[in-house]
Amino acid sequence: MRIDAAASEGRSRAERLAQELGGLEVDALLVESLVDVRYLTGFTGSHGLALLLGESARAKLARHRFLTDFRYATQSAEQVPDSFEREIVSGDLLEAAAAVLEGTSGRLGFDEAHLTVKAHRRLAELLPAGWELLACNGAVERLRAVKEPGEIARIRAASQLADEALAGVLEGGLAGRTEREVAIELELAMRRLGAEAPSFPSIVAAGAHGALPHAEPRDRAISRDVLVTIDWGALHEGYCSDCTRTYATGEGISQLARATYALVLDAQQQGLAAVRAGRSGREIDAVAREVIERAGEGEHFGHGLGHGVGMEIHEGPRLSRTASEEPLRAGNVVTVEPGVYLPGRLGVRIEDLVVVGEDSQEVLTSLSKALTVIS
Ligand code: ZN
Ligand code: ZN
């Protein structure tokens, strides 16, 4: 399968990254994470690495390198653009990458989040004299955080697909079905609508179980007059979506459930309104968190407000108390998902996916956030 669009996007991405290498004080960058390799080269196989060359290294070594094994000879020839010299390696990829650098010298960047300590030690031994290793973390992830229009279109499509799947499942009601049944049906519906897979295992959590932010669906029937939190997403054309809605299974839910829902919705709307380019993830988290803290529920909102979504379900930038002070940029795609979890009683989380624009935003989630009864 030839993916022309992906290949041409891959070429410009590799060029953009190569131009940044000087600023990172490295002459070449070893890219090991398969998601990062796919982003840069378009390669969708399960074994490959890329060696990005900066200006000085390219003067001697010409093109960037893409290395894989014989199983992927045909696939990589179709997917990886010619700005990469493709090498089919019979032994170890790291060894082959080190061999490429023979006869040159400089600094090789790597990502500590992906290169194991063992691989780092081995690479240090394998590198030709004159080369040293320098940690260069998140270089590709930072590039990935700012989405191109084509990527946003894919995330939008994944999000629409996921919304449609849930709407269909809800027509069958919630009360009386087990959490697991609902989760399985939802995942099946996404597959039927064209998703490659769910973007993560779906969460369906009713009543007190909803107080666990990462609850696993149980084989237990959902009762009437409780809250049910559903957190799900689709993987479509390599891109993820992520959304959470909390529904009531009857008008008879408690006052506490109504009040908690109203509080989380208020925090979610204020947090969402605060999302814009130029603001840091930390600031935006604080806007939503303050709403929940003022209501005295700060201790029951234990996670960050949101995260970036793209080829991975959790990626940069983060919206949390410990997020960097770096401002959001137009093209970031992030979730806004405050929650209040009352142990032994109930939980509410509401999550939207939003594209950060220069002075606008596009909410990709289309489902209503008004408290809705699905019995
Ligand atoms: Zn989610
Ligand atoms: Zn999320």
Coordinates of C-alpha atoms and ligand atoms in Angstrom, one line a residue:
M1 CA 0.0 0.0 0.0
R2 CA 1.5 3.3 -1.1
I3 CA 0.6 6.2 1.2
D4 CA 1.6 9.2 -0.9
A5 CA 0.2 11.8 1.4
A6 CA 1.9 10.2 4.4
A7 CA 5.2 9.9 2.5
S8 CA 5.2 13.5 1.4
E9 CA 4.3 14.7 4.9
G10 CA 7.1 12.4 6.2
R11 CA 9.6 14.1 4.0
S12 CA 8.9 17.6 5.2
R13 CA 8.7 16.5 8.8
A14 CA 12.2 14.9 8.5
E15 CA 13.5 18.1 6.9
R16 CA 12.0 20.3 9.6
L17 CA 13.5 18.1 12.3
A18 CA 16.9 18.0 10.5
Q19 CA 17.0 21.8 10.6
E20 CA 16.5 21.8 14.3
L21 CA 19.4 19.4 15.1
G22 CA 21.9 22.3 15.2
G23 CA 19.9 24.0 17.9
L24 CA 19.8 20.8 19.8
E25 CA 23.7 20.7 19.5
V26 CA 23.7 17.3 17.8
D27 CA 24.9 16.3 14.3
A28 CA 22.6 13.3 14.0
L29 CA 19.5 12.0 15.8
L30 CA 18.8 8.3 16.4
V31 CA 15.0 7.7 16.3
E32 CA 14.0 4.4 17.8
S33 CA 10.4 4.9 18.9
L34 CA 8.2 3.2 16.2
V35 CA 5.6 6.0 16.4
D36 CA 8.3 8.6 15.9
V37 CA 9.7 6.5 13.0
R38 CA 6.3 6.3 11.4
Y39 CA 5.7 10.0 11.9
L40 CA 9.0 10.8 10.1
T41 CA 9.1 8.2 7.4
G42 CA 5.6 6.8 6.9
F43 CA 6.8 3.3 7.8
T44 CA 4.1 1.3 9.5
G45 CA 6.0 -1.9 10.2
S46 CA 7.1 -3.2 13.6
H47 CA 10.9 -3.1 13.3
G48 CA 12.8 -0.1 12.0
L49 CA 14.8 2.9 13.0
A50 CA 15.7 6.2 11.5
L51 CA 18.9 8.1 11.6
L52 CA 18.3 11.8 10.9
L53 CA 21.3 13.8 9.7
G54 CA 22.0 17.4 10.4
E55 CA 23.7 19.6 7.9
S56 CA 27.3 18.7 8.8
A57 CA 26.7 15.0 8.8
R58 CA 24.8 15.2 5.5
A59 CA 27.7 16.8 3.8
K60 CA 29.5 13.5 4.2
L61 CA 26.8 10.9 4.5
A62 CA 24.3 12.4 2.0
R63 CA 20.8 11.1 2.9
H64 CA 19.1 10.3 6.2
R65 CA 19.0 6.6 6.9
F66 CA 16.1 4.2 7.5
L67 CA 17.0 0.7 8.7
T68 CA 14.8 -2.3 8.9
D69 CA 15.1 -6.1 8.3
F70 CA 14.3 -8.2 5.3
R71 CA 10.7 -8.8 6.2
Y72 CA 10.0 -5.2 5.5
A73 CA 12.1 -4.8 2.3
T74 CA 9.0 -4.4 0.0
Q75 CA 6.9 -2.4 2.5
S76 CA 9.6 0.1 3.4
A77 CA 10.4 0.6 -0.3
E78 CA 6.8 1.6 -0.8
Q79 CA 6.4 3.7 2.3
V80 CA 9.7 5.4 3.1
P81 CA 10.5 8.4 0.8
D82 CA 13.8 8.7 -1.1
S83 CA 15.0 11.4 1.2
F84 CA 16.0 8.4 3.3
E85 CA 18.5 5.8 2.1
R86 CA 16.9 2.5 3.0
E87 CA 19.1 -0.3 4.4
I88 CA 17.9 -3.8 4.9
V89 CA 19.9 -5.1 7.8
S90 CA 20.5 -8.8 8.6
G91 CA 21.8 -8.2 12.1
D92 CA 21.2 -5.7 14.8
L93 CA 19.8 -2.3 13.8
L94 CA 21.8 -0.3 16.3
E95 CA 25.0 -1.9 15.1
A96 CA 24.1 -1.0 11.5
A97 CA 23.2 2.6 12.6
A98 CA 26.6 3.0 14.3
A99 CA 28.3 1.6 11.2
V100 CA 26.7 4.3 9.0
L101 CA 28.6 6.9 11.0
E102 CA 32.0 5.3 10.3
G103 CA 34.6 7.8 9.1
T104 CA 32.7 10.8 10.5
S105 CA 32.5 12.4 13.9
G106 CA 30.1 14.5 16.0
R107 CA 27.4 14.1 18.5
L108 CA 24.5 11.6 18.2
G109 CA 21.3 12.6 19.9
F110 CA 19.0 9.9 21.3
D111 CA 15.7 9.9 23.4
E112 CA 16.1 8.6 26.9
A113 CA 12.4 7.7 27.0
H114 CA 12.9 5.1 24.2
L115 CA 16.5 3.9 24.3
T116 CA 17.1 1.4 27.1
V117 CA 20.1 1.7 29.4
K118 CA 21.3 -1.6 27.9
A119 CA 21.0 -0.3 24.3
H120 CA 22.6 3.0 25.3
R121 CA 25.6 1.1 26.7
R122 CA 25.9 -1.0 23.6
L123 CA 25.6 2.0 21.3
A124 CA 28.3 3.8 23.2
E125 CA 30.6 0.8 22.5
L126 CA 29.6 0.5 18.9
L127 CA 29.9 4.2 17.9
P128 CA 33.0 5.0 15.8
A129 CA 35.7 7.0 17.5
G130 CA 34.9 10.7 17.4
W131 CA 31.2 10.2 18.1
E132 CA 29.6 10.9 21.5
L133 CA 26.0 10.4 22.7
L134 CA 23.8 13.3 23.9
A135 CA 20.3 12.9 25.4
C136 CA 17.9 14.9 23.2
N137 CA 14.6 14.1 24.7
G138 CA 11.2 14.6 23.0
A139 CA 12.5 16.2 19.8
V140 CA 10.1 14.2 17.6
E141 CA 7.3 14.4 20.2
R142 CA 7.5 18.2 20.2
L143 CA 7.2 18.2 16.4
R144 CA 4.3 15.8 16.6
A145 CA 2.5 17.9 19.1
V146 CA 1.8 20.6 16.4
K147 CA -0.5 18.8 14.0
E148 CA -0.7 19.4 10.3
P149 CA -4.1 20.0 8.7
G150 CA -4.1 16.4 7.4
E151 CA -3.5 15.0 10.8
I152 CA -6.3 17.2 12.3
A153 CA -8.6 15.9 9.6
R154 CA -7.8 12.3 10.7
I155 CA -8.4 13.0 14.4
R156 CA -11.6 14.8 13.5
A157 CA -12.8 11.7 11.6
A158 CA -11.8 9.4 14.4
S159 CA -13.7 11.6 16.8
Q160 CA -16.8 11.7 14.7
L161 CA -16.7 7.9 14.2
A162 CA -16.4 7.4 18.0
D163 CA -19.4 9.8 18.7
E164 CA -21.5 7.9 16.1
A165 CA -20.6 4.6 17.7
L166 CA -21.6 5.7 21.1
A167 CA -24.8 7.3 19.9
G168 CA -25.8 3.9 18.4
V169 CA -24.9 1.9 21.5
L170 CA -26.9 4.3 23.7
E171 CA -30.1 3.6 21.6
G172 CA -30.1 0.2 23.3
G173 CA -30.1 1.8 26.8
L174 CA -27.7 1.3 29.6
A175 CA -29.6 0.0 32.7
G176 CA -29.7 -3.8 32.8
R177 CA -26.8 -4.4 30.5
T178 CA -23.4 -5.1 32.0
E179 CA -20.5 -2.7 31.8
R180 CA -18.6 -5.2 29.8
E181 CA -21.4 -5.7 27.3
V182 CA -21.6 -2.0 26.7
A183 CA -17.9 -1.7 26.3
I184 CA -17.7 -4.6 23.9
E185 CA -20.6 -3.3 21.8
L186 CA -19.0 0.1 21.7
E187 CA -15.7 -1.3 20.4
L188 CA -17.5 -3.4 17.9
A189 CA -19.5 -0.4 16.7
M190 CA -16.3 1.5 16.2
R191 CA -14.8 -1.3 14.2
R192 CA -17.9 -1.6 12.1
L193 CA -17.8 2.1 11.3
G194 CA -14.2 1.7 10.0
A195 CA -12.0 2.1 13.1
E196 CA -8.8 0.1 13.0
A197 CA -9.2 -0.5 16.8
P198 CA -10.3 1.3 19.9
S199 CA -7.6 3.9 20.7
F200 CA -7.5 2.4 24.3
P201 CA -9.6 -0.2 26.2
S202 CA -13.0 1.5 26.8
I203 CA -14.1 2.4 30.3
V204 CA -17.7 1.9 31.3
A205 CA -18.1 2.4 35.0
A206 CA -21.5 2.7 36.8
G207 CA -22.3 3.9 40.3
A208 CA -19.5 3.7 42.9
H209 CA -17.3 2.0 40.3
G210 CA -17.2 5.4 38.5
A211 CA -15.1 6.7 41.4
L212 CA -12.1 4.8 39.9
P213 CA -10.7 7.0 37.1
H214 CA -9.4 4.0 35.2
A215 CA -12.2 1.5 36.1
E216 CA -12.3 -1.7 34.1
P217 CA -15.7 -2.7 32.9
R218 CA -17.2 -5.5 35.0
D219 CA -19.6 -8.3 34.3
R220 CA -22.2 -6.6 36.5
A221 CA -25.5 -5.2 35.3
I222 CA -25.8 -1.4 35.4
S223 CA -28.5 -0.3 37.9
R224 CA -31.2 2.3 37.4
D225 CA -30.8 5.8 38.8
V226 CA -27.0 5.9 38.9
L227 CA -24.3 7.7 36.9
V228 CA -22.3 5.8 34.3
T229 CA -19.0 7.1 33.0
I230 CA -18.0 6.1 29.5
D231 CA -14.5 6.9 28.3
W232 CA -13.7 5.7 24.8
G233 CA -12.0 6.5 21.5
A234 CA -11.3 5.3 18.0
L235 CA -8.0 4.7 16.2
H236 CA -8.6 5.7 12.6
E237 CA -5.9 6.0 9.9
G238 CA -3.2 5.9 12.6
Y239 CA -4.8 8.7 14.7
C240 CA -6.6 8.5 18.0
S241 CA -9.7 10.1 19.5
D242 CA -10.6 10.4 23.1
C243 CA -13.9 11.4 24.8
T244 CA -15.7 10.9 28.1
R245 CA -19.4 11.3 28.9
T246 CA -21.2 10.6 32.1
Y247 CA -24.9 9.6 31.8
A248 CA -27.7 9.1 34.3
T249 CA -29.7 5.8 34.1
G250 CA -32.8 7.4 35.6
E251 CA -34.3 10.6 36.9
G252 CA -34.0 9.3 40.4
I253 CA -30.2 9.9 40.7
S254 CA -29.2 11.5 44.0
Q255 CA -28.9 15.2 44.7
L256 CA -25.1 14.5 45.2
A257 CA -24.9 13.0 41.7
R258 CA -26.6 16.0 40.2
A259 CA -24.5 18.5 42.1
T260 CA -21.3 16.7 41.2
Y261 CA -22.2 16.6 37.6
A262 CA -23.0 20.3 37.6
L263 CA -19.7 21.0 39.2
V264 CA -17.6 19.0 36.8
L265 CA -19.5 20.4 33.8
D266 CA -18.8 24.0 35.1
A267 CA -15.0 23.1 35.5
Q268 CA -15.0 21.5 32.1
Q269 CA -16.6 24.4 30.3
Q270 CA -14.3 26.9 32.0
G271 CA -11.2 24.8 31.3
L272 CA -12.3 24.4 27.7
A273 CA -12.9 28.2 27.3
A274 CA -9.3 28.8 28.6
V275 CA -7.7 26.7 25.9
R276 CA -5.8 28.9 23.5
A277 CA -2.5 29.3 21.9
G278 CA 0.0 31.2 24.2
R279 CA -1.4 29.8 27.4
S280 CA 0.5 27.1 29.2
G281 CA -1.0 23.7 30.1
R282 CA -0.4 24.5 33.7
E283 CA -2.4 27.7 33.5
I284 CA -5.4 26.0 31.8
D285 CA -5.3 23.2 34.4
A286 CA -5.5 25.8 37.1
V287 CA -8.6 27.4 35.6
A288 CA -10.6 24.2 35.8
R289 CA -9.0 23.1 39.1
E290 CA -9.9 26.3 40.8
V291 CA -13.6 25.7 40.1
I292 CA -13.4 22.3 41.7
E293 CA -11.3 23.5 44.6
R294 CA -13.7 26.4 45.4
A295 CA -16.4 23.8 45.8
G296 CA -14.2 22.0 48.3
E297 CA -13.7 19.0 46.0
G298 CA -10.1 19.6 45.1
E299 CA -8.8 16.4 46.7
H300 CA -11.3 14.4 44.6
F301 CA -9.8 15.6 41.3
G302 CA -6.5 13.8 41.4
H303 CA -5.4 13.8 37.8
G304 CA -4.3 16.3 35.3
L305 CA -6.9 18.3 33.3
G306 CA -5.8 16.9 29.9
H307 CA -3.2 15.6 27.4
G308 CA -2.3 15.8 23.8
V309 CA -3.8 13.2 21.4
G310 CA -2.5 12.2 18.0
M311 CA -0.8 9.0 16.9
E312 CA -0.7 8.1 20.5
I313 CA -3.6 8.4 22.9
H314 CA -1.4 10.2 25.5
E315 CA 1.2 12.6 24.1
G316 CA 2.3 16.2 24.5
P317 CA 1.4 18.8 25.5
R318 CA 0.1 18.0 28.9
L319 CA -2.4 20.1 30.8
S320 CA -1.7 19.5 34.5
R321 CA -0.3 21.0 37.7
T322 CA 3.2 19.8 36.8
A323 CA 3.0 20.5 33.0
S324 CA 5.7 22.7 31.6
E325 CA 5.3 26.4 31.4
E326 CA 5.7 26.2 27.6
P327 CA 2.7 27.8 26.0
L328 CA 0.2 25.8 23.8
R329 CA 0.6 26.3 20.1
A330 CA -1.9 26.5 17.3
G331 CA -2.2 22.9 15.9
N332 CA -2.0 21.3 19.3
V333 CA -4.9 18.8 19.9
V334 CA -5.7 18.3 23.6
T335 CA -8.3 16.9 25.9
V336 CA -10.1 18.8 28.6
E337 CA -11.3 16.2 31.1
P338 CA -11.8 17.2 34.7
G339 CA -13.4 14.6 37.1
V340 CA -14.6 14.4 40.6
Y341 CA -14.3 10.9 42.2
L342 CA -16.1 10.3 45.5
P343 CA -14.8 6.9 46.8
G344 CA -17.5 4.3 47.5
R345 CA -20.2 6.7 46.1
L346 CA -19.8 7.9 42.5
G347 CA -17.6 9.6 39.9
V348 CA -18.1 12.1 37.1
R349 CA -15.8 12.9 34.3
I350 CA -16.5 14.9 31.1
E351 CA -13.9 15.0 28.4
D352 CA -13.8 16.9 25.1
L353 CA -11.1 16.9 22.4
V354 CA -10.2 20.3 21.1
V355 CA -7.9 21.7 18.4
V356 CA -6.0 24.8 19.6
G357 CA -6.1 27.6 17.0
E358 CA -4.3 30.9 16.9
D359 CA -7.2 32.8 18.5
S360 CA -10.0 30.2 18.1
Q361 CA -10.6 26.6 19.0
E362 CA -12.4 23.7 17.4
V363 CA -14.1 21.2 19.7
L364 CA -14.1 17.9 17.9
T365 CA -16.5 16.2 20.2
S366 CA -20.1 16.7 19.1
L367 CA -22.1 14.9 21.9
S368 CA -24.1 17.0 24.3
K369 CA -22.8 17.6 27.8
A370 CA -26.1 18.4 29.4
L371 CA -26.9 15.8 32.0
T372 CA -28.8 13.2 30.0
V373 CA -30.8 10.2 31.1
I374 CA -30.2 7.0 29.2
S375 CA -32.2 4.3 31.0
Ligands
ZN1 ZN -10.5 9.6 27.7
ZN2 ZN -8.1 11.5 27.9

